[in-house]
Coordinates of C-alpha atoms in Angstrom, one line a residue:
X45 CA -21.0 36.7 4.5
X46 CA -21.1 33.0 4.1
X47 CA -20.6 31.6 0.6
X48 CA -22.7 28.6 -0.7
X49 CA -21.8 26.6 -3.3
X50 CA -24.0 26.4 -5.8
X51 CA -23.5 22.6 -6.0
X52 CA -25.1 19.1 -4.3
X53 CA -22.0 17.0 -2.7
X54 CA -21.4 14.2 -4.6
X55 CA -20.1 10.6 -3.4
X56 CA -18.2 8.3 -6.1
X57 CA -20.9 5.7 -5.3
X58 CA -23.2 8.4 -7.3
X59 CA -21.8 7.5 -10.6
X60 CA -22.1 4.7 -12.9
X61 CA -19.9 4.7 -16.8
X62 CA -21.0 4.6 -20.0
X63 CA -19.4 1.5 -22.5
X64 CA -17.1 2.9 -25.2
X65 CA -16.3 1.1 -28.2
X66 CA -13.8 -2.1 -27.2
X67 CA -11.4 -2.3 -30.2
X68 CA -9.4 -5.2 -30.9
X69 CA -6.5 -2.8 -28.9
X70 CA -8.2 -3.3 -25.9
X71 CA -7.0 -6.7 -24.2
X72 CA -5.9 -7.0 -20.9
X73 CA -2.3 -7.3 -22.2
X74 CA -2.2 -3.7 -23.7
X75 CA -3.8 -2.3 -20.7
X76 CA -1.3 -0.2 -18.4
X77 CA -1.9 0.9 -15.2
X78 CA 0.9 2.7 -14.4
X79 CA 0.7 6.3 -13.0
X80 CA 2.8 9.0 -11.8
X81 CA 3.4 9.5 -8.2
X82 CA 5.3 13.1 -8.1
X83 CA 5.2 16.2 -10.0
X84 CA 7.1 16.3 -13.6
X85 CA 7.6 18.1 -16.5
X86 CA 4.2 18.5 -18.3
X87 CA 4.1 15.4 -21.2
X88 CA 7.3 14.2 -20.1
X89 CA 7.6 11.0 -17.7
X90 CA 7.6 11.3 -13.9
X91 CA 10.6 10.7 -11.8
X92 CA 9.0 8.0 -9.8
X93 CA 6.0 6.1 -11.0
X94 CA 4.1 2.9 -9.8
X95 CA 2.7 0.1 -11.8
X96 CA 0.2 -0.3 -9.3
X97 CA -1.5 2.8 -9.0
X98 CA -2.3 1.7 -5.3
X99 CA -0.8 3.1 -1.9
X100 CA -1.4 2.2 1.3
X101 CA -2.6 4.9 3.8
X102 CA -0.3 6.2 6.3
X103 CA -1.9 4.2 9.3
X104 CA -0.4 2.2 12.3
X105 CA -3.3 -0.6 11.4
X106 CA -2.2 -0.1 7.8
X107 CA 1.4 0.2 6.4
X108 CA 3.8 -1.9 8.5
X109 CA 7.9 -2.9 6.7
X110 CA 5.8 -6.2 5.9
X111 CA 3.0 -5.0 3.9
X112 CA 5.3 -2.1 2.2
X113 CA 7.2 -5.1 0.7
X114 CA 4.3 -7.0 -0.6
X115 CA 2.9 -4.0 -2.2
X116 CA 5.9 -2.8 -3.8
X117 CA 6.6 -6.3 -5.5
X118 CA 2.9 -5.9 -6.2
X119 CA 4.1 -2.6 -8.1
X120 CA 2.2 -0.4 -5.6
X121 CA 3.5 1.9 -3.1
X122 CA 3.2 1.9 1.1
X123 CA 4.0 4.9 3.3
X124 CA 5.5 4.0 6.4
X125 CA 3.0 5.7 9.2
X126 CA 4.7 8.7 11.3
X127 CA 2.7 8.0 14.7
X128 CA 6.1 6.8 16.2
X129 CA 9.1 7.6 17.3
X130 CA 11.5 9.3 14.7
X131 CA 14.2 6.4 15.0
X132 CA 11.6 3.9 14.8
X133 CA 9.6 5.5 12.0
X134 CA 13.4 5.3 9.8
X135 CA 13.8 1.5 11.1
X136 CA 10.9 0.5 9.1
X137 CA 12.0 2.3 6.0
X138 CA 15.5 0.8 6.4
X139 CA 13.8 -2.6 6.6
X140 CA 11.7 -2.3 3.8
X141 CA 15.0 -1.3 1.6
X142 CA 17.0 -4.1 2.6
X143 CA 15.2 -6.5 0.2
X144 CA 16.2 -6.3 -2.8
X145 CA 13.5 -7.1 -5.9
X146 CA 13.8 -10.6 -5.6
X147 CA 16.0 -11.1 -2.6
X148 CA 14.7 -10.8 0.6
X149 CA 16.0 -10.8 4.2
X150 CA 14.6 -13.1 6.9
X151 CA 12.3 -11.7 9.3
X152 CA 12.3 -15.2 11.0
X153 CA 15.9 -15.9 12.5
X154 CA 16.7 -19.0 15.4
X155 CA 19.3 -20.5 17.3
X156 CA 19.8 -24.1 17.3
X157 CA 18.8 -24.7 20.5
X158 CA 15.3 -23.0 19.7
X159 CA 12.2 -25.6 20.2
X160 CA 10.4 -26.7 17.4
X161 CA 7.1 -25.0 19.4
X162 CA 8.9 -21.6 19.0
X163 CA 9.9 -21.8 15.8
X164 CA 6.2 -22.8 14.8
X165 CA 4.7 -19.7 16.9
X166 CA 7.7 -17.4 14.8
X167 CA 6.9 -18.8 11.2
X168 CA 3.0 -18.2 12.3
X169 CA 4.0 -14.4 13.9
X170 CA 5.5 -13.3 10.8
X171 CA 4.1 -15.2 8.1
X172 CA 6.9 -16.8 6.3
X173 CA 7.7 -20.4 4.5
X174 CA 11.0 -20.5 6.4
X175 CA 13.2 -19.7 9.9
X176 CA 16.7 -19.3 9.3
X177 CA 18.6 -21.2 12.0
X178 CA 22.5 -18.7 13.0
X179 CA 25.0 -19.7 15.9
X180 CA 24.1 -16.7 17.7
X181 CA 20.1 -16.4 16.2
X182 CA 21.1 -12.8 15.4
X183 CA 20.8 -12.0 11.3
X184 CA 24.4 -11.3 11.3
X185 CA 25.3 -14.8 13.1
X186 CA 27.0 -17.7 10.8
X187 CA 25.0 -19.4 8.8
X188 CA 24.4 -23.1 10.1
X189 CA 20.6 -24.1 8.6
X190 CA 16.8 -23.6 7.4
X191 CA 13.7 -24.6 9.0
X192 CA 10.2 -24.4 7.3
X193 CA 6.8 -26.2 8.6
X194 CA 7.4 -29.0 5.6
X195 CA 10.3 -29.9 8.1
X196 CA 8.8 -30.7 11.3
X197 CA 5.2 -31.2 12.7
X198 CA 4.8 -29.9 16.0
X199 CA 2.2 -32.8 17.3
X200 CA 4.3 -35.5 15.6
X201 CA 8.0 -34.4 16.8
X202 CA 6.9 -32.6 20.2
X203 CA 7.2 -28.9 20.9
X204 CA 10.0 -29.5 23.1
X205 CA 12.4 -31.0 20.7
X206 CA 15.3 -28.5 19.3
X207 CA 15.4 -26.8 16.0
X208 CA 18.4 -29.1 15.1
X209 CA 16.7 -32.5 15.1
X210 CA 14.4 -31.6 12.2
X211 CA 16.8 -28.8 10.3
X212 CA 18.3 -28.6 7.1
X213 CA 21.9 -28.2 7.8
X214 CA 24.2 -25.7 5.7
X215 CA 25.7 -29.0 3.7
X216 CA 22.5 -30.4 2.4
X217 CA 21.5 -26.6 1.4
X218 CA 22.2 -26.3 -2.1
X219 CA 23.4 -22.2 -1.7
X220 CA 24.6 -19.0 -4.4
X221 CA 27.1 -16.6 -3.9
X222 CA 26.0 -12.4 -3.3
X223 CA 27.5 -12.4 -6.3
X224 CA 24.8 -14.1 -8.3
X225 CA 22.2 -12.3 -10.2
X226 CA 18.4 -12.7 -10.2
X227 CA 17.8 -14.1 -13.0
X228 CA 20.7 -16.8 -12.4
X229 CA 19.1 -17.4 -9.3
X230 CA 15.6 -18.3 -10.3
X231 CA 17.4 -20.4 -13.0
X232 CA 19.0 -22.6 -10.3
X233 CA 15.4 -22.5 -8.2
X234 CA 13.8 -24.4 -11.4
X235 CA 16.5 -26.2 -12.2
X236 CA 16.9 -28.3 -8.7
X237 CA 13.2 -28.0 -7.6
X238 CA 13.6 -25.9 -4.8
X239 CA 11.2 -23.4 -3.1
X240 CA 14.0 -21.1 -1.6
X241 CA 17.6 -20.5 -2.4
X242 CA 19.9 -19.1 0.0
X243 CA 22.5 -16.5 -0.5
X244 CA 25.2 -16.3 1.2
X245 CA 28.5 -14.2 1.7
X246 CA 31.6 -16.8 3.0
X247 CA 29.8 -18.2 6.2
X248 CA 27.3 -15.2 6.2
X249 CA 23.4 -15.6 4.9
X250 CA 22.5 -12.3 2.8
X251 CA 19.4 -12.8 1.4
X252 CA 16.9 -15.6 0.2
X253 CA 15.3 -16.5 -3.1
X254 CA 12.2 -17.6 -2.9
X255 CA 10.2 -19.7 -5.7
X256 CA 6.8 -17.8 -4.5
X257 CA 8.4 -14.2 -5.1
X258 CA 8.8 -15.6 -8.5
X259 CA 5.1 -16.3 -9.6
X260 CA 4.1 -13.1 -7.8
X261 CA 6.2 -11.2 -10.0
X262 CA 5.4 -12.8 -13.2
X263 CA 1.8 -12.1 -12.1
X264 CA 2.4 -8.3 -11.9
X265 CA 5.7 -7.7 -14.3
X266 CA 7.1 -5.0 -12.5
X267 CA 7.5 -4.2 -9.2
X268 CA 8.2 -0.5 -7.5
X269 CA 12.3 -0.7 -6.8
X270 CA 14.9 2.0 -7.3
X271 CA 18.2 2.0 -9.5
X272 CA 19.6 0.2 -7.2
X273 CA 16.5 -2.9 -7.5
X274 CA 15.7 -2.6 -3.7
X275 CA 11.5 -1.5 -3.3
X276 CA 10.3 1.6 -2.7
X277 CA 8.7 3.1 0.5
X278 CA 7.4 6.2 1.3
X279 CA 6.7 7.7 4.8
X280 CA 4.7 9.6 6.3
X281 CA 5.8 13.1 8.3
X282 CA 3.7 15.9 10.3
X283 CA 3.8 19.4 10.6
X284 CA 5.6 19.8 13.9
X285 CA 8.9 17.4 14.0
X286 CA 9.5 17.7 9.9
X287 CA 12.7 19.4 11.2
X288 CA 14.0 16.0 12.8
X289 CA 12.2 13.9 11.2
X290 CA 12.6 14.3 7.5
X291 CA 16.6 14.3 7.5
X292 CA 15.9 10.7 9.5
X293 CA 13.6 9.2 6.6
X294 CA 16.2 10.7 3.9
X295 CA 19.1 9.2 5.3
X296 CA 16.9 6.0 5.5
X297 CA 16.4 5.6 2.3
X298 CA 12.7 6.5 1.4
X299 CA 12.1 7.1 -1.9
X300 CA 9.0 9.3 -0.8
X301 CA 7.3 11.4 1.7
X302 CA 4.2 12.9 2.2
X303 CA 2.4 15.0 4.9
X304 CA -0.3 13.6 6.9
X305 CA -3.1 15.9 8.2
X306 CA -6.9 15.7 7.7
X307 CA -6.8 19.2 6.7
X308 CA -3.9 20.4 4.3
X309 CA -5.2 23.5 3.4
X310 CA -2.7 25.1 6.2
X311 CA 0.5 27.5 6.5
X312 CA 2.2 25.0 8.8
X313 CA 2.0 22.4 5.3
X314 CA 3.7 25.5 3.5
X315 CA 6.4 26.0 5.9
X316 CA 7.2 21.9 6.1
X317 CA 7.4 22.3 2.6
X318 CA 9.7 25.3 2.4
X319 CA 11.8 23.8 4.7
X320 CA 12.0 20.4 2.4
X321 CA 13.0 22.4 -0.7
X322 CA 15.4 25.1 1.6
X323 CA 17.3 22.0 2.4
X324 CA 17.4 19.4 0.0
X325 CA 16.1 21.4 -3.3
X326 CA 14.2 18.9 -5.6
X327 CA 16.0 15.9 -4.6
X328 CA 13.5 15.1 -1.8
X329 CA 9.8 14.4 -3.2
X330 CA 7.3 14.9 -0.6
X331 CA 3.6 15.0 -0.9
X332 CA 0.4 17.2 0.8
X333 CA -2.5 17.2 2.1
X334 CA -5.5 16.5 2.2
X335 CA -7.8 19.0 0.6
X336 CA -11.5 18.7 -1.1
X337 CA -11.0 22.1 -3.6
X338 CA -9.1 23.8 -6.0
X339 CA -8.0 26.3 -4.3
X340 CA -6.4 24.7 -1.5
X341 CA -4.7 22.4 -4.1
X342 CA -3.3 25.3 -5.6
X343 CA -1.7 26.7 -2.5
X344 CA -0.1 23.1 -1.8
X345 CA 1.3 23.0 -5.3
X346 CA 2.7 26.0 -5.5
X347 CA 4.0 25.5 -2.1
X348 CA 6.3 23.0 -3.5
X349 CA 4.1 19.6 -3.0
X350 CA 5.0 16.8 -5.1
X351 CA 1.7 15.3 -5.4
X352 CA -1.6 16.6 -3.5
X353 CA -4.1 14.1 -1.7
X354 CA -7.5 14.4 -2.0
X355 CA -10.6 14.0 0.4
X356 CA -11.7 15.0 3.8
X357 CA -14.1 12.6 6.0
X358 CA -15.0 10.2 3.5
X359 CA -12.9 7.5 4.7
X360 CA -14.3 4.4 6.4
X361 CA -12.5 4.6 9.6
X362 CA -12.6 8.9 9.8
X363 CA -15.6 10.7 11.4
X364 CA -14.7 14.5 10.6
X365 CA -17.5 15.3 9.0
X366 CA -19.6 14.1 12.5
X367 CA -17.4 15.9 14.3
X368 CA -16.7 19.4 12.6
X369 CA -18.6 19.9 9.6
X370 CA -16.4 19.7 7.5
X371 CA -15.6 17.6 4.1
X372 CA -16.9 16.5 1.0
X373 CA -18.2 14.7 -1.1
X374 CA -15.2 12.8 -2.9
X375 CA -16.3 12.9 -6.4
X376 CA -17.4 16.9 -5.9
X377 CA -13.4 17.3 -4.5
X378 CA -11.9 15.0 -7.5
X379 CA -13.7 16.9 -10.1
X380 CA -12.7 20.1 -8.4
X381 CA -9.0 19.2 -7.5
X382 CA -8.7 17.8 -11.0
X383 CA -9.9 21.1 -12.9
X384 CA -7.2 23.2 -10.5
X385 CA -4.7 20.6 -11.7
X386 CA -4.8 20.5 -15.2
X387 CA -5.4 24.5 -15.1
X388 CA -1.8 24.6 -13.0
X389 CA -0.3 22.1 -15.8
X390 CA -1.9 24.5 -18.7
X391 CA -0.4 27.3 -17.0
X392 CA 3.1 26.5 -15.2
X393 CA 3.7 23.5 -17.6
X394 CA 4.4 21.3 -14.6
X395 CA 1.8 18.2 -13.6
X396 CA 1.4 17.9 -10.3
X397 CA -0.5 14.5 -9.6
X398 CA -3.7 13.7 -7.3
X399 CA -4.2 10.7 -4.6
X400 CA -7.8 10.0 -4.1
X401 CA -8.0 9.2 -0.6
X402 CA -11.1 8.0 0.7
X403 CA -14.7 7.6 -0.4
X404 CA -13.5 3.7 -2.2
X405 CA -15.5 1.3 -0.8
X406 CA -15.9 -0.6 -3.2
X407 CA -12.8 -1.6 -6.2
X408 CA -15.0 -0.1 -9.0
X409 CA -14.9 3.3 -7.1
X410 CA -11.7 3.1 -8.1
X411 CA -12.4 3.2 -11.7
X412 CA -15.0 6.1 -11.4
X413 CA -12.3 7.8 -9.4
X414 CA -9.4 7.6 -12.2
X415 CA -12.0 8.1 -14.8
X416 CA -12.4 11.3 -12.6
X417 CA -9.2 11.8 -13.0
X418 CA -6.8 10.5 -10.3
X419 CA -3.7 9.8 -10.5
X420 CA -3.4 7.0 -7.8
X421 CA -5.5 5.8 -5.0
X422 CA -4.7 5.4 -1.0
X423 CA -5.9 3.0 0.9
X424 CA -6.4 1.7 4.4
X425 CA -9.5 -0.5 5.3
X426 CA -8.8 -2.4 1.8
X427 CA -5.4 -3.1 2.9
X428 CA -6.0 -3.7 6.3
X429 CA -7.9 -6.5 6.0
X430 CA -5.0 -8.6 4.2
X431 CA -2.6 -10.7 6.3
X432 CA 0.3 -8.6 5.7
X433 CA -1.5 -5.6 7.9
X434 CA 0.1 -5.0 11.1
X435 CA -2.6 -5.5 13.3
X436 CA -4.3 -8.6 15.0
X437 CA -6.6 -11.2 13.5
X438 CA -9.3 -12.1 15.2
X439 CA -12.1 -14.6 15.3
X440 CA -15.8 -13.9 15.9
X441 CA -18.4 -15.7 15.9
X442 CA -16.8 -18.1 13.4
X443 CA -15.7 -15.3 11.3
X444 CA -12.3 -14.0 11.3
X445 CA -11.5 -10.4 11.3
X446 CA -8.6 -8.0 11.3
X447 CA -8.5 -4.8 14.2
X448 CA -8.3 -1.3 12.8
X449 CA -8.7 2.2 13.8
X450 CA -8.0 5.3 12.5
X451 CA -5.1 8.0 13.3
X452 CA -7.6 10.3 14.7
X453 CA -9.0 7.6 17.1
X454 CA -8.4 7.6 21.0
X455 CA -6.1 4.2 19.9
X456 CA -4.2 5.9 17.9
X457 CA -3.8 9.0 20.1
X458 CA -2.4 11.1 17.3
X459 CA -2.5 14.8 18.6
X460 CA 0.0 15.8 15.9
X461 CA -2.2 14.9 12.7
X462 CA -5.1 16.5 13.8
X463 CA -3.6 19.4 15.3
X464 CA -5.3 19.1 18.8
X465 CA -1.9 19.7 20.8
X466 CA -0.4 17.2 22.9
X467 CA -4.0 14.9 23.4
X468 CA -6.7 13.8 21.4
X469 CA -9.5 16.4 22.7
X470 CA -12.3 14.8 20.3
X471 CA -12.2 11.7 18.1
X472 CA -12.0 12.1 14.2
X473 CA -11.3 8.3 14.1
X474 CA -12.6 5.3 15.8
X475 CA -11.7 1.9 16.4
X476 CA -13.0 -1.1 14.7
X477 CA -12.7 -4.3 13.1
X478 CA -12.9 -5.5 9.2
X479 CA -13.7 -8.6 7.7
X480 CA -10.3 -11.0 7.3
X481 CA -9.8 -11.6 3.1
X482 CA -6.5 -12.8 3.0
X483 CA -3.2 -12.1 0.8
X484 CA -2.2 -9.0 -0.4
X485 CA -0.9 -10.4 -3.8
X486 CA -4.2 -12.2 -4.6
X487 CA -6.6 -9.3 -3.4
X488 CA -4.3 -7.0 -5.5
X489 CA -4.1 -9.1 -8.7
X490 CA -7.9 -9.5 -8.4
X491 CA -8.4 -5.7 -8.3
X492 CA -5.9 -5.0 -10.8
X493 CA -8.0 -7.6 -13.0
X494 CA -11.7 -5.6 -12.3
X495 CA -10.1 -2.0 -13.2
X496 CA -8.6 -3.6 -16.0
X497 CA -11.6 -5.0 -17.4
X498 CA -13.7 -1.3 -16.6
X499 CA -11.0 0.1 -19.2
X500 CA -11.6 -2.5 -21.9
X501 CA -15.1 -1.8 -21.5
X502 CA -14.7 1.8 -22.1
X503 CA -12.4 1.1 -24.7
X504 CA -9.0 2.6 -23.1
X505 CA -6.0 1.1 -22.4
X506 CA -4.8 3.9 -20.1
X507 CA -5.2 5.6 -17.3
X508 CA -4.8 9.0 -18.8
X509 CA -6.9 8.1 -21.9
X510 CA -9.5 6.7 -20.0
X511 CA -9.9 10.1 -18.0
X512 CA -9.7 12.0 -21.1
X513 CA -12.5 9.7 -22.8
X514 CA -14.5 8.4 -20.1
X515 CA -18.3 9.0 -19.8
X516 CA -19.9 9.0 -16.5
X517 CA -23.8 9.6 -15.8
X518 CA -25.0 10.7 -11.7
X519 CA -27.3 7.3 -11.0
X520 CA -30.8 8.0 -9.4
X521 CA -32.5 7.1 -6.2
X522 CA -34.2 4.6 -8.1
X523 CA -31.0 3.2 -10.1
X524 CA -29.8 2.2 -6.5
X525 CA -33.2 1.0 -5.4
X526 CA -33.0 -1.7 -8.9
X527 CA -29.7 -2.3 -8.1
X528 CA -30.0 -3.1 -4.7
X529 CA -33.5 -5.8 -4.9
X530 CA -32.7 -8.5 -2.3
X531 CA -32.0 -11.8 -3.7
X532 CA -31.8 -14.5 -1.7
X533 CA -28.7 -16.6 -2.9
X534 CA -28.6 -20.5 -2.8
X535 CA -25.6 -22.5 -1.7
X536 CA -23.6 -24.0 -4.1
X537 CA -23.5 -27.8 -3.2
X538 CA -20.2 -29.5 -3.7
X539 CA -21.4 -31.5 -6.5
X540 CA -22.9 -29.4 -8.4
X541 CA -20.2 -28.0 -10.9
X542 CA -20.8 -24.5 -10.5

């Protein structure tokens, strides 16, 4: 016989908090956001953990080697998506650890004889200050220059004209040896007014420092990088290839993977993950999911998962719970998941942490959701909207947006993740577009800034206390009906001051 929870699903959206007491403690400076990413040692610190409790979802519109470097100097976390080939899949995690915290590799690179018009088209392509100019326009070429749009304008010096008539040759460059330290490299930055430095290795480039990367970090303090200061990346892997796929991704370089399924609650997750710690023991942290209940995060946990995600059709871009039935309300999962959690931590003295992923439409459901008790959040329509997503912009109507569709989407055509065999059968995705918003640093810091306020409010400083001290109260029909009147909003005129 069926079994009915005695329960009503609840969304995060169904929630509102109650002010604590703000004591002179609670400044933004004192608040810390950190959180752990993989299981540990009950009341002892986790081997890996993120400043930025913020991933990125494990999407082909999502989590491209570009936007896993702006969130890990953003102190957050991107997994790589695993609807690709094996060896591509491990070519974006090598490119992401190439750059070092502070020193990054060009993903613009000419030859001399390149146009002006090209170069322009490149710098736009990949979003970057500057184009560095090699004999042979390979990375590994000699180093002969730098180009940047404050060296040439296309209109003014003609498409047509070659990258050397507006270049800044290697003898005008003022350049650092690979030997040279970060710090001693901003120093010289400041010092001589410049907005990147080059680094170079005899007639090599290694790496550029640039001004920007500076400010970002000052902005955020610490980025996600391992001992050796290159960022992390995590990737995603299925429950079919993990056999080929997961040595790949190690040998990489990924500091993190983490299965990706709409359903985790399975005996194929089990065997991925026995096969994880039959080879490489605990050396290898790798995450499960998703799930929307206790019991299904206890199987995954004591399966070996280093962290579980949460949730089950309540993302923007996922239509599961059209299509099978089958989900949950995310704050119902949270509060279930987080009660199996700290029972397993009680029992087993080992924390396994929870990703909320889905339901967070809006940035304060991520404070309800860690005042819930999540450990981090994963996101994909929030990051997909920022220029450092993968997919297209696009304008409409006057309005720019950004393409995105979901893995379980006919576009995507992932069979694997949704267990449908070799085609997509039924959509649990579709295909869309969201509204353009930007950088990834300034959405970030302005999120950061909103959670970091909700603490202060509810007089915590972190993540665990809040959850531990936190007071939440389900809001009404009517609360949303008051909170929702239509106002008709005035434009601000230039003059005005506001």
């Amino acid at each position: 016989m069926s079994t009915i929870l005695d329960e009503t699903s609840r969304t995060l959206n169904e929630f509102l908090l109650l002010p604590g007491l703000t004591t002179e403690a609670c400044t933004p400076e004192n608040v810390d956001l950190s959180a752990p990413v993989v299981r540990h040692t009950a009341g002892e610190p986790s081997p890996l953990r993120i400043a930025t409790p913020m991933v990125s979802a494990i999407m082909g519109a999502v989590s491209s080697p570009k936007l896993a470097v702006a969130l890990a100097q953003a102190g957050g976390l991107a997994f790589v998506h695993q609807n690709q080939p094996i060896a591509s899949q491990a070519d974006d995690v090598r490119a992401v650890k190439r750059h070092k915290a502070g020193f990054r590799t060009s993903e613009a690179t000419v030859k001399p004889t390149a146009t002006l018009g090209e170069v322009a088209q490149l710098l736009e392509e990949v979003d970057q200050d500057v184009a560095v100019v090699t004999d042979n326009g390979t990375a590994d070429g000699v180093f002969v220059g730098l180009i940047g749009p404050g060296d040439f304008h296309v209109r003014r010096h003609g498409q047509g004209e070659p990258v050397t008539a507006r270049m800044r040759e290697l003898a005008e460059l003022r350049t650092a040896p690979s030997s040279i330290g970060l710090s001693e490299a901003n120093e010289l930055i400041w010092e001589h007014r410049l907005e990147v430095l080059p680094i170079v290795d005899g007639d090599r480039l290694v790496s550029l420092v640039l001004k920007r990367d500076y400010q970002e970090h000052k902005a955020f303090h610490h980025a996600s990088v391992d001992p050796k200061k290159r960022f992390r990346v995590g990737a995603g892997i299925n429950s079919r290839d993990y056999e080929e796929r997961v040595p790949a991704l190690v040998e990489a370089g990924a500091d993190v993977l983490c299965l990706d399924s709409s359903d985790g609650y399975s005996v194929y997750q089990k065997k991925a993950l026995d096969y994880v710690r039959q080879t490489y023991g605990d050396e290898v942290f790798v995450g499960a999911g998703n799930v929307v209940d206790g019991r299904a995060f206890r199987y995954l946990a004591e399966a070996g998962a280093d962290f579980v995600k949460v949730g089950i059709g309540g993302g923007s871009i996922c239509i599961t719970r059209d299509q099978k039935g089958i989900g949950r309300g995310q704050a119902s999962a949270l509060i279930d998941v987080v009660e199996a959690r700290d029972a397993y931590a009680k029992e087993t003295g080992i924390y396994v942490p929870i990703c909320c992923d889905g339901g967070l439409l809006n940035d304060y459901h991520m404070a309800i959701a860690f005042a819930l008790g999540t450990d981090f959040v994963m996101l994909g329509r929030y990051f997909a909207r920022f220029d450092e997503a993968p997919s297209r912009k696009r304008r409409i109507e006057g309005q720019y947006f950004k393409e995105y569709w979901g893995e379980g989407s006919r576009r995507a055509q992932n069979a694997a993740r949704y267990g449908q065999g070799d085609a997509i059968a039924f959509e649990e995705g579709v295909d869309g577009l969201v509204p353009y918003a930007g950088s990834l640093h300034e959405n970030v810091g302005l999120t950061r800034a909103k959670v970091t306020s909700t603490l202060i409010s509810c007089g915590s400083t972190t993540l665990r206390e809040f959850h531990d001290t936190a007071r939440l109260v389900q809001v009404s029909e009517r609360s949303f009906e008051q909170n929702t009147a239509e106002v008709r909003l005035r434009e601000r005129s230039v003059d005005s001051g506001e």
